[in-house]
Structures are given as structure tokens and as C-alpha cells.
Short mmCIF file of C-alpha atoms in Angstrom, two decimals:
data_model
loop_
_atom_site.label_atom_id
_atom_site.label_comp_id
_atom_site.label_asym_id
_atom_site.label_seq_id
_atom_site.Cartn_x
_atom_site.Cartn_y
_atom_site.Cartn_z
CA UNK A 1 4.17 -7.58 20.60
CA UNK A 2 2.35 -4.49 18.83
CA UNK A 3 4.61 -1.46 19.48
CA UNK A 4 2.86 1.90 20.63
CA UNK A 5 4.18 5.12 19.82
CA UNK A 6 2.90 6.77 23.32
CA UNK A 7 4.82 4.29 24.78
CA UNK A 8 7.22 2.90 22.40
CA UNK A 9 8.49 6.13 20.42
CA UNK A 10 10.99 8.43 22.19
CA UNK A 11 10.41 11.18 19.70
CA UNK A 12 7.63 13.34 17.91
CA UNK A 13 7.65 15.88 15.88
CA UNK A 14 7.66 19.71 16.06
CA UNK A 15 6.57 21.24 12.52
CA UNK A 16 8.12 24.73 10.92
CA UNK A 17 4.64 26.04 10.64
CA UNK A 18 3.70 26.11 14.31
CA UNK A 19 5.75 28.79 15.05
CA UNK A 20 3.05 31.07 14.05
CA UNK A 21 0.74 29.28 16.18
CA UNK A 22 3.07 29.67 18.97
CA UNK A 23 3.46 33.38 18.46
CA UNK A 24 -0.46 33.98 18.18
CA UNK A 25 -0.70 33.16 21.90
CA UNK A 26 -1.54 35.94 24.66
CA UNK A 27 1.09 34.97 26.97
CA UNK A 28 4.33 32.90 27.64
CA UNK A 29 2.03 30.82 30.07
CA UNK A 30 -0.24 29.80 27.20
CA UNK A 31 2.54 28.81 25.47
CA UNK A 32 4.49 26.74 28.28
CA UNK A 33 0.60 25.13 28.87
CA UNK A 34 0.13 24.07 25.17
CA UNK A 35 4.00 22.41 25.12
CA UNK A 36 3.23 20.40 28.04
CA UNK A 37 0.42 19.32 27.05
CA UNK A 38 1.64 17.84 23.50
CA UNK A 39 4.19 16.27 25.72
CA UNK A 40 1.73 14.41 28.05
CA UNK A 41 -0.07 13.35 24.33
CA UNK A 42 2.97 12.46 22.69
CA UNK A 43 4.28 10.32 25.81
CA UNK A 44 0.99 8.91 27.62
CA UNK A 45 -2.04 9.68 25.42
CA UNK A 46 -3.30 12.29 28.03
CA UNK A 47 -5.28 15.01 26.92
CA UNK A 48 -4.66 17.91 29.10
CA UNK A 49 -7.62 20.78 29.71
CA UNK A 50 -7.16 23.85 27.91
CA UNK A 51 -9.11 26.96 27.13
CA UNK A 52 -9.29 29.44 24.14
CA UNK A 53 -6.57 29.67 21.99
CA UNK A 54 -4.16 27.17 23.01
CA UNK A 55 -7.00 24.59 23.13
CA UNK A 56 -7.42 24.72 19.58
CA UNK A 57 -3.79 25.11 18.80
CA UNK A 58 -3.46 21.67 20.86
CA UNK A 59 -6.00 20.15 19.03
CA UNK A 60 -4.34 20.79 15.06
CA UNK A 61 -1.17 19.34 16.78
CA UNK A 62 -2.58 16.67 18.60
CA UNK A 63 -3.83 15.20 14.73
CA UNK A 64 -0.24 15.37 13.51
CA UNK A 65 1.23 13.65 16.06
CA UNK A 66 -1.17 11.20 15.99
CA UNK A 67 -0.84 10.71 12.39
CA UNK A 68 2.93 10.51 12.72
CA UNK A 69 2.55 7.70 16.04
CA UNK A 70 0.19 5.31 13.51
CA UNK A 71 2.80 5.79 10.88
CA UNK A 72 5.70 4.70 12.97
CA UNK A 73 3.84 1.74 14.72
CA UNK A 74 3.23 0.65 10.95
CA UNK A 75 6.71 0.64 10.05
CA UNK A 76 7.49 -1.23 13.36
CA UNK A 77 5.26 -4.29 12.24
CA UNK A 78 6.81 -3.96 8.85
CA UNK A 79 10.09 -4.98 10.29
CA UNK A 80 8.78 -6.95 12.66
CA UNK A 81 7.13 -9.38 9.93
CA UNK A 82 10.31 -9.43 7.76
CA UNK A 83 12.36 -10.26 11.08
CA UNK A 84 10.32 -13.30 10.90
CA UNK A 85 10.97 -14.95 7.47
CA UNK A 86 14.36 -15.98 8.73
CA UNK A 87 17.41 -15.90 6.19
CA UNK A 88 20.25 -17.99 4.20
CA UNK A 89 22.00 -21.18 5.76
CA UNK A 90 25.17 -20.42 7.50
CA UNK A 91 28.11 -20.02 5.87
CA UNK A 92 30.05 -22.52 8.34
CA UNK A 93 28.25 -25.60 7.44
CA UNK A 94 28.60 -24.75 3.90
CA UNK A 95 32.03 -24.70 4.19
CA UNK A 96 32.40 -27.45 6.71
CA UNK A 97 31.02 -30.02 4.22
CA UNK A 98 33.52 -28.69 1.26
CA UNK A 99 36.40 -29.16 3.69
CA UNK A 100 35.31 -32.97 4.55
CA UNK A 101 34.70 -33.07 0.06
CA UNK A 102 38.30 -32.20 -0.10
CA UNK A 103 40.04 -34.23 2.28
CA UNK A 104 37.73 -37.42 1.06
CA UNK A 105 39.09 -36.63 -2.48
CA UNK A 106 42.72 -36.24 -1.40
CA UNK A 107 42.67 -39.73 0.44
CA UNK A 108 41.28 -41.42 -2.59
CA UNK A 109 44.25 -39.85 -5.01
CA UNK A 110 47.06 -41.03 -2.31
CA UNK A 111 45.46 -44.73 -2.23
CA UNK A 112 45.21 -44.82 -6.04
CA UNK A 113 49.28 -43.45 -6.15
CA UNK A 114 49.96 -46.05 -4.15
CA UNK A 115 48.37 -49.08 -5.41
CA UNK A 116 48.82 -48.59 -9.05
CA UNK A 117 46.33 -50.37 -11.11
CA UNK A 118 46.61 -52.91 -14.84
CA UNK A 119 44.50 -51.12 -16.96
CA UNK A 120 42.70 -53.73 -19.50
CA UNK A 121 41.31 -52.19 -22.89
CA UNK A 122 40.21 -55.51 -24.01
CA UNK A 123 38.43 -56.39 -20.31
CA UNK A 124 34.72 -55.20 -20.34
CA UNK A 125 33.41 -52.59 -18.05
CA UNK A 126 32.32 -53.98 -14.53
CA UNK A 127 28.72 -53.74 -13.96
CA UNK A 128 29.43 -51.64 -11.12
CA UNK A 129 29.73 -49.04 -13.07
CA UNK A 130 26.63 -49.17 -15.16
CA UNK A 131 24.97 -48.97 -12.11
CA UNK A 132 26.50 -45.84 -10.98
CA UNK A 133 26.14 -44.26 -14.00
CA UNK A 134 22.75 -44.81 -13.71
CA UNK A 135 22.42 -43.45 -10.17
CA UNK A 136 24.27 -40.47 -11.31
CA UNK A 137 21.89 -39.77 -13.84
CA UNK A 138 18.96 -40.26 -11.73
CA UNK A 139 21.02 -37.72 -9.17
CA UNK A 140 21.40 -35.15 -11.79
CA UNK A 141 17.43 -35.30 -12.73
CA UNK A 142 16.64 -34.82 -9.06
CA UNK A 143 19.03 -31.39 -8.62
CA UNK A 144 17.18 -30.41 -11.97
CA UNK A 145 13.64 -30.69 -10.57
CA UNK A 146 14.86 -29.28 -7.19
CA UNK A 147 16.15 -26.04 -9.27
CA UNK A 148 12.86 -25.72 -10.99
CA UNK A 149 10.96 -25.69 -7.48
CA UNK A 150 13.47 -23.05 -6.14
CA UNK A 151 12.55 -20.70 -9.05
CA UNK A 152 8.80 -21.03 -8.28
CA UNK A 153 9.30 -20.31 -5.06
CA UNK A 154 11.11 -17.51 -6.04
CA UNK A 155 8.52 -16.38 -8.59
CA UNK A 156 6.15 -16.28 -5.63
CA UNK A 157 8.68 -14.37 -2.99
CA UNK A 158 8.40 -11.51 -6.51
CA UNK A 159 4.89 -11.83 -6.57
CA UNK A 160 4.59 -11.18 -2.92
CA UNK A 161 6.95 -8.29 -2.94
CA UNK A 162 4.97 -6.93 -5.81
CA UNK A 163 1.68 -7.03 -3.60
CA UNK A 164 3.49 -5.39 -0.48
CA UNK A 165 4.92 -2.15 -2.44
CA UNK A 166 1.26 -1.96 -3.86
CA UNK A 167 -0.09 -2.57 -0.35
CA UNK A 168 2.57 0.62 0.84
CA UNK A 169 1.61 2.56 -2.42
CA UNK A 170 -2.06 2.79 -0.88
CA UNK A 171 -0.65 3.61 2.16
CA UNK A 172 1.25 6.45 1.11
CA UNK A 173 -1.96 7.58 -0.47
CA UNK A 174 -4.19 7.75 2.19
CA UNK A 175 -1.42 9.59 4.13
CA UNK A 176 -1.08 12.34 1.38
CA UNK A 177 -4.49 13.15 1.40
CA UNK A 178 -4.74 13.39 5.55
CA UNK A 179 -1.56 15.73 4.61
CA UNK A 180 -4.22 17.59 2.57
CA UNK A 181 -7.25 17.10 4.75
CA UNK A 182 -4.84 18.63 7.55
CA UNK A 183 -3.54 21.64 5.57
CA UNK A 184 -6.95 23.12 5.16
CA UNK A 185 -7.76 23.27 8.78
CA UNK A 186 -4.24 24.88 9.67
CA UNK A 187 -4.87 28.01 12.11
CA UNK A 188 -3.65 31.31 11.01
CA UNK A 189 -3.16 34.75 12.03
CA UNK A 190 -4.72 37.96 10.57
CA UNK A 191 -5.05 41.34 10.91
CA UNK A 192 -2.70 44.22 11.60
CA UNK A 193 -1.54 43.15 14.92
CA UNK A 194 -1.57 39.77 14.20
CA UNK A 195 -4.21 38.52 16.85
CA UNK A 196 -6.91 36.96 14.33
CA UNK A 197 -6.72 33.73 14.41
CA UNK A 198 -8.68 31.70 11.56
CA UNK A 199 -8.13 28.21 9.80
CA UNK A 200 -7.85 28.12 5.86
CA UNK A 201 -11.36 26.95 5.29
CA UNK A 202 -12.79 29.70 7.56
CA UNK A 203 -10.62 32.50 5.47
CA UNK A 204 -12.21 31.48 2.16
CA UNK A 205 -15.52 30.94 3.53
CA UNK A 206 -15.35 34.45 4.63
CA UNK A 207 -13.87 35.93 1.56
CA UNK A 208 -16.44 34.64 -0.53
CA UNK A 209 -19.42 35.86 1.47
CA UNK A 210 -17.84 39.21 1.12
CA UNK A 211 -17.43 39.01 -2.36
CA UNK A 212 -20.46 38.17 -3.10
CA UNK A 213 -22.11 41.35 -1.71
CA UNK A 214 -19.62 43.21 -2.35
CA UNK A 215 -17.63 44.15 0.51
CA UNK A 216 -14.09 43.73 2.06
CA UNK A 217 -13.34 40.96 4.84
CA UNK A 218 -9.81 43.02 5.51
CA UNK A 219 -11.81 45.49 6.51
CA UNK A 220 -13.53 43.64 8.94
CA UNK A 221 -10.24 41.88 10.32
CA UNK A 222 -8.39 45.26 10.31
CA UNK A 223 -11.07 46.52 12.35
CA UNK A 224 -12.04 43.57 14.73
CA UNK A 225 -7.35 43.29 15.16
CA UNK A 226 -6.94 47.16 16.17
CA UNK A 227 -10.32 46.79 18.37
CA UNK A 228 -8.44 44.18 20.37
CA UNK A 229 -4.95 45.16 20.61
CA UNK A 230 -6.45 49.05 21.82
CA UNK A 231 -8.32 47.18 24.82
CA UNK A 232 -5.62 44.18 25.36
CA UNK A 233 -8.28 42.03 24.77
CA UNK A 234 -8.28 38.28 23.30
CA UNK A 235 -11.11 36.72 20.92
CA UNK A 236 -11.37 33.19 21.10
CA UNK A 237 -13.85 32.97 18.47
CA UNK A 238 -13.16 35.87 15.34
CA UNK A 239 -14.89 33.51 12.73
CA UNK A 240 -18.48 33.85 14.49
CA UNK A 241 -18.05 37.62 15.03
CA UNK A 242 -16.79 38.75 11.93
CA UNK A 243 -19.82 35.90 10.10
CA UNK A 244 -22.06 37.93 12.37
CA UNK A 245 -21.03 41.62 11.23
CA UNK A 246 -21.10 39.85 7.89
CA UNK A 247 -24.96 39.09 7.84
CA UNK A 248 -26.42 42.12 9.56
CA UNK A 249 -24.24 44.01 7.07
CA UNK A 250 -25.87 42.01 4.25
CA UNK A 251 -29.19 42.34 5.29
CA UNK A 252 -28.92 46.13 5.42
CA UNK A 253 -27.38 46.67 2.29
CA UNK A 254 -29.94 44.37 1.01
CA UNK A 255 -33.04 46.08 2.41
CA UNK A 256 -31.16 49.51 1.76
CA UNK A 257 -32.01 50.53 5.64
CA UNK A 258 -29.87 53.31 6.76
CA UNK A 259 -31.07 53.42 10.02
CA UNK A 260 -29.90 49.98 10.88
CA UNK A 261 -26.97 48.55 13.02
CA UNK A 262 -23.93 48.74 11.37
CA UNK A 263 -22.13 45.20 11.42
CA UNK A 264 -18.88 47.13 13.05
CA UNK A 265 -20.57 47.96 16.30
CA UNK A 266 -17.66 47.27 18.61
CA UNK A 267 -19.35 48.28 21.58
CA UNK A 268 -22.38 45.96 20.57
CA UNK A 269 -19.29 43.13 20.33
CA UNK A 270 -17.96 43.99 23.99
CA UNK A 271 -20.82 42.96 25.33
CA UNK A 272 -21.57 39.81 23.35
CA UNK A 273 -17.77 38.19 22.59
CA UNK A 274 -16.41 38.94 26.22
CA UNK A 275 -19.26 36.52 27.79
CA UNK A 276 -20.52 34.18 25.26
CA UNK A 277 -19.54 30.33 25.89
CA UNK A 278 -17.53 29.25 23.88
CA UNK A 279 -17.51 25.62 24.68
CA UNK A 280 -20.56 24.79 22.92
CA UNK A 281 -18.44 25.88 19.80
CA UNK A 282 -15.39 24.17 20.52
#
């Protein structure tokens, strides 16, 4: 039977590099919500309800574990195949039929002591023993073509080995670059106070904006982090409002309009971030 790592496994794993995720959440209750929750994943395949940042923590981790579960049940089936080729002959019949050799050949040497045989040079050779010369040499063809069989069925168990560790090569592959696909979209935190929390991919995108029109995105995250930790306030989504400062601050240094809203407008922020709905992002 197929083994299941919800069911099957008795472990997962907990990575180094979520303890910043950990630490990015508002409160211990996020955090005891979040653990749970990869629990109930890990153990049943549930997938508990959660909001803001712990939702998207739970979904990075929920990828790993997953990846780690299909790994494991792979490994099981592995095993699980070579259980099923079976193995050598036992040792005890081996040995059982050189004992009954042995004491065969001893009985024959006491009969010949005691019944001592004329030996006749000049008698010719009964024809007895042409014929089991013959049968001997027939015998000793037969173990020769019986050796030759065992090495090509050897030369296929190679071949076949060969084709698994290719097979596992391929595997090992595809798992280095989920490793890879998985390390871009790692959260992490920004900002002064630590409470910006953006993937890889969502960093450089930003950066490069910025560079290209020559301004700063620290300046933006310093801003948007000290904004936050004045009003002990949490933003779920810091990608889509600093992108959003980012374009109305291009546009004006573009058009050279003085006049125009600066991208920084916290207040203008207060009143969009603390009521947009986020779950048509998410």
C-alpha cells in the first residue's frame, strides 16, 4: 500500500529561516495560530483559515512541507520495490546438502578400507566408466552454460541499477530547482522596525523601478516602517502601497508637476490600506 506522509510520516520539518517569519508577526496569538495550523497540514492535510500576515507565512510553509511529504512517500516506494526482489538462498540448505556430501564420501572410503580391491594393469577399463566420464563431461558443459546465464542476468541487474540512479539523478534535479523556485518567493522583513514584510522577487522588482527613475526604495520602506510602528498599526499588503507611492511619484517627476500628490502621503494611505480587501490579492 502507497504510504502518505499526512498520515504515514510522524515528522516534518521546521526550517532555520522561519524564525524571521515568526518574529514578523503582530502578536504571540498569530504566532500560536500559524503553528497549529502547519500542524493540522502536516498531520491531516487541513488547511486552516487565516488572515494577513500569518496567512501568507502559512502558505510559504505549507509548499515546503509539502515538498518534503512527496519526497518521503518516494523514498517509501523505493524501499518498498527493493523489499520485493527477494534475496540469496538460505544458508541452511546450503550447508545441509554439504553435510549429507560429506558423510556420503566418508561411507564410501570405510567400504573401500574394508573390502580391499586386485588392481589389474593389464585388465581393460570397464565400460562403466566410459560412460561416466562421458556424463561428467556433459555435467561440466551444463554448469558452464548455467554460469554464462548468471552473468547476463547479472549484466542486466547493472543495467537496471544504472537506469534507477539516472531515474534518482532527475529526481534530485527537479527538487533543486523547486529549492530555487522556493527561495525567491521567501518572505522577508524590512524597514527600521522590522514590520515590512516582502518576498525576494517583490524587493528587486521594487528596487529596479526605483532605479530606474532615480529614487530610493529605503526611503520609502523607512518611511512606510516608522509610519506603522508610531500608530501600532499592521500592513498586510506593503508591496501594493509602496508600487503605488512608486508610480504617482514617477508620474510627477516625469511631468515635473510640483503641485501634485506626493507618493508619501501617509494620511492619503490611512485611509486607503486600513480598509482595502485584501482577499482579492491574496
Amino acid at each position: 500500500m502507497a504510504k502518505n506522509f499526512h498520515t504515514d510520516n510522524k515528522a516534518f520539518m521546521l526550517y532555520k529561516d522561519w524564525e524571521d517569519i515568526f518574529q514578523a508577526l503582530d502578536s504571540r496569538e498569530e504566532i500560536g495560530e500559524l503553528v497549529m495550523a502547519l500542524f493540522a497540514y502536516a498531520k491531516r492535510g487541513e488547511s486552516p483559515k487565516l488572515s494577513g500576515g500569518a496567512k501568507i507565512a502559512f502558505l510559504m510553509m505549507r509548499a515546503a512541507i509539502e515538498r518534503d511529504g512527496i519526497a518521503w512517500e518516494e523514498t517509501c516506494a523505493q524501499r518498498s520495490e527493493c523489499g520485493k526482489k527477494g534475496g540469496r538462498p538460505k544458508k541452511s540448505d546450503e550447508s545441509g546438502n554439504t553435510d549429507e556430501k560429506a558423510e556420503q564420501t566418508a561411507a564410501s572410503a570405510d567400504n573401500a578400507e574394508e573390502k580391499p580391491q586386485v588392481i589389474n594393469d593389464t585388465a581393460e577399463k570397464p565400460k562403466a566408466f566410459s560412460q561416466t566420464k562421458r556424463f561428467s563431461e556433459k555435467a561440466k558443459k551444463a554448469d558452464k552454460d548455467i554460469d554464462i546465464d548468471k552473468d547476463k542476468d547479472t549484466d542486466i541487474d547493472i543495467d537496471t541499477d544504472i537506469d534507477k540512479d539516472k531515474d534518482k539523478d532527475k529526481a534530485i534535479d527537479k527538487e533543486k530547482k523547486k529549492d530555487a523556485g522556493t527561495a525567491e518567493s521567501v518572505v522577508r522583513s524590512f524597514g527600521t522596525h522590522k514590520n515590512i514584510m516582502l518576498t525576494s522577487e517583490q524587493y528587486n522588482e521594487l528596487e529596479s523601478r526605483c532605479r530606474s527613475v532615480g529614487l530610493s526604495l529605503e526611503s520609502y520602506i523607512s518611511k512606510l516602517s516608522q509610519w506603522l510602528f508610531t500608530k501600532g498599526r499592521h500592513c498586510t499588503d506593503p508591496y501594493r502601497i509602496i508600487s503605488g507611492w512608486l508610480d504617482n511619484d514617477s508620474k510627477r517627476k516625469t511631468a515635473a508637476k510640483p503641485k501634485e500628490r506626493q507618493g508619501c502621503d501617509l494620511s492619503w494611505y490611512d485611509d486607503f490600506a486600513m480598509n482595502v480587501d485584501l482577499s482579492k490579492f491574496l
